[in-house]
Short mmCIF file of C-alpha atoms in Angstrom, two decimals:
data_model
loop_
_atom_site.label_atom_id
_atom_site.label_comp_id
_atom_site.label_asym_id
_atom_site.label_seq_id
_atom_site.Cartn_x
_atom_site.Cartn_y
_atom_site.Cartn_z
CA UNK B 1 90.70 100.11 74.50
CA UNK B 2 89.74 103.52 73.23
CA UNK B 3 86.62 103.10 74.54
CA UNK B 4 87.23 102.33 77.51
CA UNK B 5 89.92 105.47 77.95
CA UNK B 6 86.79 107.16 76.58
CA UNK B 7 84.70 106.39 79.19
CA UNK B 8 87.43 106.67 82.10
CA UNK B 9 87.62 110.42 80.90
CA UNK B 10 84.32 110.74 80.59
CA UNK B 11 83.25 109.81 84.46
CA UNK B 12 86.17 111.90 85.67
CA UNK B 13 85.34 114.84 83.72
CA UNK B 14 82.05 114.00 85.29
CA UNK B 15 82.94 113.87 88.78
CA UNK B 16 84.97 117.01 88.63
CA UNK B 17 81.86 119.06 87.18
CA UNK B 18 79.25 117.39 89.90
CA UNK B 19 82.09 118.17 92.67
CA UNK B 20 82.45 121.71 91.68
CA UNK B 21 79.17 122.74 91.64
CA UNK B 22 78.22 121.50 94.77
CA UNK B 23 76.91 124.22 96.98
CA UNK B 24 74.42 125.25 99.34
CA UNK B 25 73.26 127.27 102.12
CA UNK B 26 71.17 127.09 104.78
CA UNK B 27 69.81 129.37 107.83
CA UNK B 28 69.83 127.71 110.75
CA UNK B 29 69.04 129.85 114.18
CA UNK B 30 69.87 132.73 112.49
CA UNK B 31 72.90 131.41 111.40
CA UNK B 32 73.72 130.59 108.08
CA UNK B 33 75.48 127.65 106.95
CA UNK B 34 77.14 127.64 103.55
CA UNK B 35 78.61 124.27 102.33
CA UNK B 36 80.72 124.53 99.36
CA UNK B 37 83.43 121.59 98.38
CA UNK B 38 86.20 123.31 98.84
CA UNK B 39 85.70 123.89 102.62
CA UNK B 40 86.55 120.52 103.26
CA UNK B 41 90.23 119.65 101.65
CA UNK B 42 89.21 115.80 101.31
CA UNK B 43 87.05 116.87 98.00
CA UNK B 44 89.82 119.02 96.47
CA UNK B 45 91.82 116.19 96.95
CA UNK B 46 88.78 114.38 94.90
CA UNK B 47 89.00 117.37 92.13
CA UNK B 48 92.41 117.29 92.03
CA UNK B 49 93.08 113.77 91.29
CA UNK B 50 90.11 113.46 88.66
CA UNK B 51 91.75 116.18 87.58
CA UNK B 52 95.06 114.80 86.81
CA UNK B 53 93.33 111.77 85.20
CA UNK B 54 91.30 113.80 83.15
CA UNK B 55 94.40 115.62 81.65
CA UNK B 56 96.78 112.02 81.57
CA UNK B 57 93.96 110.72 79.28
CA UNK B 58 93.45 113.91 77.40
CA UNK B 59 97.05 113.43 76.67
CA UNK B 60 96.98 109.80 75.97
CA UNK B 61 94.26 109.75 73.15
CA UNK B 62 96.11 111.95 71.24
CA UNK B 63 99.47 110.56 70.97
CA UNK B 64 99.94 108.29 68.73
CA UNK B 65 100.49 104.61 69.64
CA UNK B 66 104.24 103.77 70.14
CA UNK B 67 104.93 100.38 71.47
CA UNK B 68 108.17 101.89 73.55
CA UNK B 69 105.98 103.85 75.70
CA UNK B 70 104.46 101.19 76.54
CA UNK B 71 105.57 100.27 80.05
CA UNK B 72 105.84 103.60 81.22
CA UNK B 73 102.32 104.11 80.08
CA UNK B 74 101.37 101.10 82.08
CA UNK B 75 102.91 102.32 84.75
CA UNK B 76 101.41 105.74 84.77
CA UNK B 77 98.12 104.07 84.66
CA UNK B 78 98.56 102.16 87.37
CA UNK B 79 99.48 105.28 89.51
CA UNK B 80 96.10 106.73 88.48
CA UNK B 81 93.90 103.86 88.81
CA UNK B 82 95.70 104.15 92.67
CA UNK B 83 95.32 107.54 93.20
CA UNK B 84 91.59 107.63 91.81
CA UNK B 85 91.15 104.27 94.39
CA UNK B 86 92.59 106.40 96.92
CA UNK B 87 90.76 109.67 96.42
CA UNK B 88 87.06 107.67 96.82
CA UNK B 89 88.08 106.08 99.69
CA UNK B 90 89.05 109.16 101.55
CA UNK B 91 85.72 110.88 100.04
CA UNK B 92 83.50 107.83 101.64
CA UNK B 93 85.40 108.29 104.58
CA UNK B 94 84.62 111.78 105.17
CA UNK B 95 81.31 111.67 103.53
CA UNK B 96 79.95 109.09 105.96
CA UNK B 97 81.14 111.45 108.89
CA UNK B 98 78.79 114.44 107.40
CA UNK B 99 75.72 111.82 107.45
CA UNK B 100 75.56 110.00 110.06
CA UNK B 101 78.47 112.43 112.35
CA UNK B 102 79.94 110.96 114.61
CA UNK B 103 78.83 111.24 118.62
CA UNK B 104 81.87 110.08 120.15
CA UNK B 105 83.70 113.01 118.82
CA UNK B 106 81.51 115.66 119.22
CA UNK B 107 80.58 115.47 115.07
CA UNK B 108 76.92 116.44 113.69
CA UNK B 109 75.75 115.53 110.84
CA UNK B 110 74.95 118.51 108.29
CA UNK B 111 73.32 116.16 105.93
CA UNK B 112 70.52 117.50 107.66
CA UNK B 113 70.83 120.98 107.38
CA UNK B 114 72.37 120.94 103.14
CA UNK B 115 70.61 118.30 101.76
CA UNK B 116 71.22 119.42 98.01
CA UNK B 117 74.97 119.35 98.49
CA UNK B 118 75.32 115.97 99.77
CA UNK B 119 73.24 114.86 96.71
CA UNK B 120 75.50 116.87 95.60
CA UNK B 121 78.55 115.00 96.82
CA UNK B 122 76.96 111.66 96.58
CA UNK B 123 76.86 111.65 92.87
CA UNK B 124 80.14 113.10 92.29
CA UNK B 125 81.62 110.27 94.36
CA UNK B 126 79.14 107.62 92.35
CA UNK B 127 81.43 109.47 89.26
CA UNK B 128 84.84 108.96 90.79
CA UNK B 129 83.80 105.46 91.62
CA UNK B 130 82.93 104.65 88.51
CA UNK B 131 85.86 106.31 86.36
CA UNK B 132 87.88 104.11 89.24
CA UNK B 133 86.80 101.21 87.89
CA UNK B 134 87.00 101.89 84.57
CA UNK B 135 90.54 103.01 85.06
CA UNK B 136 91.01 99.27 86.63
CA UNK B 137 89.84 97.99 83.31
CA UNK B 138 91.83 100.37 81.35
CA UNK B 139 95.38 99.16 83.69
CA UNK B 140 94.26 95.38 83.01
CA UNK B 141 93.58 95.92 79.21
CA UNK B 142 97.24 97.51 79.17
CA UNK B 143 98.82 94.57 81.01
CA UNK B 144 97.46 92.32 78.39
CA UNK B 145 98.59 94.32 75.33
CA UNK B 146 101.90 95.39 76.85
CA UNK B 147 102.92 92.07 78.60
CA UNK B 148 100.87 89.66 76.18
CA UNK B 149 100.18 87.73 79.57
CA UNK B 150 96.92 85.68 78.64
CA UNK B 151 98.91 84.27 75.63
CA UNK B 152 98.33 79.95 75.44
CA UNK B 153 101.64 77.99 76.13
CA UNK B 154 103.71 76.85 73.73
CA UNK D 1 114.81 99.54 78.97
CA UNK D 2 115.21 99.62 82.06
CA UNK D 3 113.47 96.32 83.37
CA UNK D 4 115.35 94.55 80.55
CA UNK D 5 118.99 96.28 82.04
CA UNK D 6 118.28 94.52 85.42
CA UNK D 7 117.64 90.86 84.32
CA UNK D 8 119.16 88.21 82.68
CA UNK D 9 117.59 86.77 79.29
CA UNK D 10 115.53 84.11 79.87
CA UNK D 11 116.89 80.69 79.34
CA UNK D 12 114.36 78.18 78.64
CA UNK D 13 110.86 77.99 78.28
CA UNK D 14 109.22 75.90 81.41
CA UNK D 15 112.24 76.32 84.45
CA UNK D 16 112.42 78.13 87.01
CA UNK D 17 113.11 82.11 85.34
CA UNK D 18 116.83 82.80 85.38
CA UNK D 19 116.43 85.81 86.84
CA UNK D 20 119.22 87.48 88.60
CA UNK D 21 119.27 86.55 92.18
CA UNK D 22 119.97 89.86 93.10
CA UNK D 23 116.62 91.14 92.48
CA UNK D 24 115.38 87.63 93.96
CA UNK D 25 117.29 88.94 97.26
CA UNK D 26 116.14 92.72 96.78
CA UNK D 27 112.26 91.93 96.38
CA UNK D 28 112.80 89.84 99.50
CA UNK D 29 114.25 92.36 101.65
CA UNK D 30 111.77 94.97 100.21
CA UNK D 31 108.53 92.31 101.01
CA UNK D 32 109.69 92.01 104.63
CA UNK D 33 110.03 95.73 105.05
CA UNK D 34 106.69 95.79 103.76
CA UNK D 35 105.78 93.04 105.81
CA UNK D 36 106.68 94.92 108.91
CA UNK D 37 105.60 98.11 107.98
CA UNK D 38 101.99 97.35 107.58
CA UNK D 39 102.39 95.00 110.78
CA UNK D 40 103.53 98.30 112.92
CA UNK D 41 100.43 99.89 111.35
CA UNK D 42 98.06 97.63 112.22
CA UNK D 43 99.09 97.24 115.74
CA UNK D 44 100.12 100.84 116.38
CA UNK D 45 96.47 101.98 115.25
CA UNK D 46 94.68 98.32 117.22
CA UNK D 47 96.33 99.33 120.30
CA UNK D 48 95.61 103.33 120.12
CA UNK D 49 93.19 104.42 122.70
CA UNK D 50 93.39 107.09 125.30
CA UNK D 51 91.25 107.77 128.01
CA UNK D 52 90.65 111.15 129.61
CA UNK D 53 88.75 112.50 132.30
CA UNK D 54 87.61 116.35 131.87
CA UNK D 55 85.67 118.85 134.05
CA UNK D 56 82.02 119.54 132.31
CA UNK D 57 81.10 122.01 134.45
CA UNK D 58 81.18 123.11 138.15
CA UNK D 59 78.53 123.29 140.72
CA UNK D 60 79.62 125.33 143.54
CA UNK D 61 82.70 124.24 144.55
CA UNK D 62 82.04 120.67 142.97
CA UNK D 63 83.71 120.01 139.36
CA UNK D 64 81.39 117.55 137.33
CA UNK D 65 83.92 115.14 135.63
CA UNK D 66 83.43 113.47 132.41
CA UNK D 67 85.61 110.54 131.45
CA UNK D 68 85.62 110.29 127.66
CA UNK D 69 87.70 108.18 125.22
CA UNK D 70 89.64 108.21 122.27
CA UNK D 71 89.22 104.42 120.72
CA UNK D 72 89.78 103.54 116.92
CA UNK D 73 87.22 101.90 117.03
CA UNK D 74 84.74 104.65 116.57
CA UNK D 75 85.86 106.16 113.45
CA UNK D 76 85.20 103.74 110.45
CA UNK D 77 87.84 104.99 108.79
CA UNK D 78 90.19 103.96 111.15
CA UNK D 79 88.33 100.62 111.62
CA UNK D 80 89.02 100.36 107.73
CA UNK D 81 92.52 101.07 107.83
CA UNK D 82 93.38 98.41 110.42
CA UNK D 83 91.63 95.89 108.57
CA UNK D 84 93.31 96.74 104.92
CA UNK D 85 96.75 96.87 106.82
CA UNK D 86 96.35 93.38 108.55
CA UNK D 87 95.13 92.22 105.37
CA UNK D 88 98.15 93.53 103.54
CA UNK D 89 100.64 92.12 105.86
CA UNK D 90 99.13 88.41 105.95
CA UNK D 91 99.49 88.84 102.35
CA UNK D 92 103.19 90.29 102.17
CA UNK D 93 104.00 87.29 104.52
CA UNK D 94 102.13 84.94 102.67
CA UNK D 95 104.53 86.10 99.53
CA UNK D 96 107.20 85.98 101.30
CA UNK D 97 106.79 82.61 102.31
CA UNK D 98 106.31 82.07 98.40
CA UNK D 99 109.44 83.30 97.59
CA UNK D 100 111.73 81.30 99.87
CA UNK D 101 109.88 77.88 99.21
CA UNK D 102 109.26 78.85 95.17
CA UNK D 103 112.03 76.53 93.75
CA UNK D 104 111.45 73.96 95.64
CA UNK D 105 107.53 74.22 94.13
CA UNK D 106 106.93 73.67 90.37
CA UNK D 107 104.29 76.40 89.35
CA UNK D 108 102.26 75.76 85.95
CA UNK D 109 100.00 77.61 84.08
CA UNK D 110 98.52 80.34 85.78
CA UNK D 111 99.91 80.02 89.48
CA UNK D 112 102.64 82.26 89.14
CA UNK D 113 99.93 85.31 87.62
CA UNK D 114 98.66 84.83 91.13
CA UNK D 115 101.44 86.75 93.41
CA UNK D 116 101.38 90.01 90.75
CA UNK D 117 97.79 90.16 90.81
CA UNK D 118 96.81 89.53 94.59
CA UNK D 119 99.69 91.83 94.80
CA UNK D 120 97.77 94.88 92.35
CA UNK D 121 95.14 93.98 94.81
CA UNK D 122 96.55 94.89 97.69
CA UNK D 123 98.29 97.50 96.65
CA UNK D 124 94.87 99.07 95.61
CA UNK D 125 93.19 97.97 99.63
CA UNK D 126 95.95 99.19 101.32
CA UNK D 127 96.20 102.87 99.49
CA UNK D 128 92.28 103.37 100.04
CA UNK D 129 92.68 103.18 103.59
CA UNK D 130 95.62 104.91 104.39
CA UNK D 131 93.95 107.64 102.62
CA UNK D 132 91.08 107.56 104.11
CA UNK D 133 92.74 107.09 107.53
CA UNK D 134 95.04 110.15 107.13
CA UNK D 135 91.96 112.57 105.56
CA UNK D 136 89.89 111.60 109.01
CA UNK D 137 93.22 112.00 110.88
CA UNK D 138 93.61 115.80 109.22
CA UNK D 139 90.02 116.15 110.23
CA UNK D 140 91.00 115.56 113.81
CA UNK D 141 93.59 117.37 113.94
CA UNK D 142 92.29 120.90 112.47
CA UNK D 143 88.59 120.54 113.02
CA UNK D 144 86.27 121.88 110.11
CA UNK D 145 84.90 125.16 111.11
CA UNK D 146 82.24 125.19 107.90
CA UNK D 147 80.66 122.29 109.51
CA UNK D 148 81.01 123.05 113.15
CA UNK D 149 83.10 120.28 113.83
CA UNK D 150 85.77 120.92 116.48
CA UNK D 151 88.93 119.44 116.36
CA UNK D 152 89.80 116.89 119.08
CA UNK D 153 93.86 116.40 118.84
CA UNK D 154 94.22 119.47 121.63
CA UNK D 155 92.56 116.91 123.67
CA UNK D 156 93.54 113.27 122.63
CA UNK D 157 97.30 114.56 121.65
CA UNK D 158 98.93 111.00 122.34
CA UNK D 159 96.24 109.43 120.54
CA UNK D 160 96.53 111.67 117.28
CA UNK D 161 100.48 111.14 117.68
CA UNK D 162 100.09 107.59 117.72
CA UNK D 163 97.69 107.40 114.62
CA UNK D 164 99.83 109.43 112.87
CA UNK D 165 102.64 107.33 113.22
CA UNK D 166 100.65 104.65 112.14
CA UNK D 167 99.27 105.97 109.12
CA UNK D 168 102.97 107.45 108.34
CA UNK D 169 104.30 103.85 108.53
CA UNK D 170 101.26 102.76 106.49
CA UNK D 171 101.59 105.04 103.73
CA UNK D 172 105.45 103.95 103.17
CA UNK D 173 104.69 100.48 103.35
CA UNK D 174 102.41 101.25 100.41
CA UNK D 175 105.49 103.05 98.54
CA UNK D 176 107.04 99.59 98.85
CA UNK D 177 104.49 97.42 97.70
CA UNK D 178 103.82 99.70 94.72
CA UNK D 179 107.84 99.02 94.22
CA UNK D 180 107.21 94.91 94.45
CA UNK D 181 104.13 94.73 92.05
CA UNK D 182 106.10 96.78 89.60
CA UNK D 183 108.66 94.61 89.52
CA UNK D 184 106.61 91.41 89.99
CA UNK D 185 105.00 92.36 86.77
CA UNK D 186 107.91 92.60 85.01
CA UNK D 187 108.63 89.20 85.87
CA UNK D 188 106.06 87.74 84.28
CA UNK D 189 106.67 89.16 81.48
CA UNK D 190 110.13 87.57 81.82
CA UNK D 191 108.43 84.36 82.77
CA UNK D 192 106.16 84.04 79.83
CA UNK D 193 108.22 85.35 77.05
CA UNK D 194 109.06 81.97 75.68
CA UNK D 195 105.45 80.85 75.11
CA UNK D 196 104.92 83.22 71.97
CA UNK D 197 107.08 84.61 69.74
CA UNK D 198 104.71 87.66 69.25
CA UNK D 199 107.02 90.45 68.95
CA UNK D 200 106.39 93.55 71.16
CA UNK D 201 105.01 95.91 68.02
CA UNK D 202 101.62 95.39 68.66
CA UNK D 203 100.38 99.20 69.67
CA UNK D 204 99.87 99.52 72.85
CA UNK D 205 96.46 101.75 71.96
CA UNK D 206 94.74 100.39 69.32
#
């Protein structure tokens, strides 16, 4: 269970450093572009929420284990595990509009143009994803403990 | 506790939970407003489409017109969102269904871990793509000048009204259903309590 709280904080922590220090520029005819993350408010949202899951588990490992905090642990966890879910999706969303654009509004794609800063983006979304997941683990493992669920019948 | 203030003790081990009926009646009413939140959502977004014809350009006296059109369809986000919200309210109807017929049905074993967990599931769709849906929709709606995109609600202003409305409705149907898998959870709980005598110390964090 540790471990897995471990890693959850670890891929968040993760995704906020790979987010943050996405950047680039480009000059293009005579122009220059500059892409940073926080032009485009669907990545803060990312930071943000990583953010807040990075400090809940900071939290979490160091108090100590009371079995009365238990559902409201749970349920903080769950919120989480649904705002980390929600932040991804949103990132995906807008992340697949700066690749491919979109021509029936009008949309380019500057994946063209900053290539290191949707690497950029790409692998602090592979992060989030992954902390998402383990934060699914983390809300199933506390289920079990906190609601002994899986126990055999009587 | 709290979730032990609202319910009855259970009564025996294998029966149908004696749970108050007045949460029975309350998740009910909750799962239909879900029901017909997501519903609205879905069909509000399906149906949202707006056609428009502009002037390009002008050649002499002659203005070149350009019909374009606003369809869901072209933003995958939006294509998402429909999909997790029709999803979500097959399932909330599916529960509901559940619920009215569940005494009449004798559930063993693991059948009745299936409604909090396909509920957790949901719950988890259904929040992706409202978010995703209402972070496209902001795009819309102010444009992004960093990346030279323009916004298109000055244009398209019943369509962006309309998929705001749906994502609004989406996002409190998700409120709700966050509500029932809380309290479905619970029940379990309630459900299986007389299987093991385990008493709640174990730590929660080990």
């Amino acid at each position: 269970m540790l471990l897995l709280r471990l890693i959850a904080l670890g891929a968040s922590v993760c995704a906020i450093v790979v987010m943050v220090t996405s950047h680039d520029s480009a000059q293009v005819f005579g122009m220059s572009i500059s892409a940073k993350y926080s032009n485009i408010p669907t990545f803060k949202y990312f930071v943000l929420v990583n953010a807040i899951a990075s400090g809940y588990t900071l939290i979490l490992l160091f108090i100590p284990s009371k079995n009365s905090c238990g559902h409201m642990i749970l349920v903080l966890d769950l919120v989480v595990a649904l705002l980390l879910d929600s932040s991804i999706s949103a990132c995906v969303a807008i992340g697949l509009v700066g690749k491919k654009g979109n021509t029936h509004a009008g949309w380019l794609p500057i994946c063209g143009q900053v290539p290191k800063f949707c690497d950029h983006v790409t692998g602090a979304i592979a992060a989030g994803f992954i902390a998402a997941i383990a934060y699914f683990l983390v809300v199933l493992y506390s289920l079990h403990s906190v609601m002994n669920l899986f126990a055999p019948r009587a | 506790m709290a979730s032990e203030g609202r319910e009855k003790p259970e009564v025996g081990h294998d029966q149908a939970p004696a749970v108050s009926t007045k949460v029975d009646s309350i998740i009910k009413v909750l799962r239909v407003l879900a029901f017909l939140l997501t519903l609205d959502a879905t069909l509000v977004m399906a149906l949202n489409k707006q056609t428009k014809t502009f002037t390009v350009a002008t050649i002499g006296t002659v203005p070149l017109r350009a019909t374009l059109s606003a369809k869901f369809q072209h933003t995958p986000a939006f294509v998402f969102f429909v999909v997790a919200n029709a999803n979500a309210a097959l399932h909330n109807l599916l529960m509901l269904a559940v619920a009215f017929a569940g005494s009449k049905l004798s559930l063993k074993g693991f059948a009745p871990l299936v409604v909090p967990v396909l509920d957790l599931v949901n719950v988890a769709i259904v929040s992706g793509g409202a978010s995703a849906a209402v972070f496209m929709g902001q795009l819309g709606r102010n444009g992004n000048s960093h990346a030279r995109w323009n916004k298109i609600c000055d244009k398209f202003e019943s369509y962006c009204n309309r998929g705001g409305a749906a994502m609004i409705s989406s996002l409190v149907g998700v409120l709700l259903m966050i509500i029932i898998c809380a309290v479905s959870i619970v029940r379990i709980r309630n459900h299986y309590a007389g299987y093991n005598k385990l008493p709640l110390n174990s730590s929660v964090l080990p």
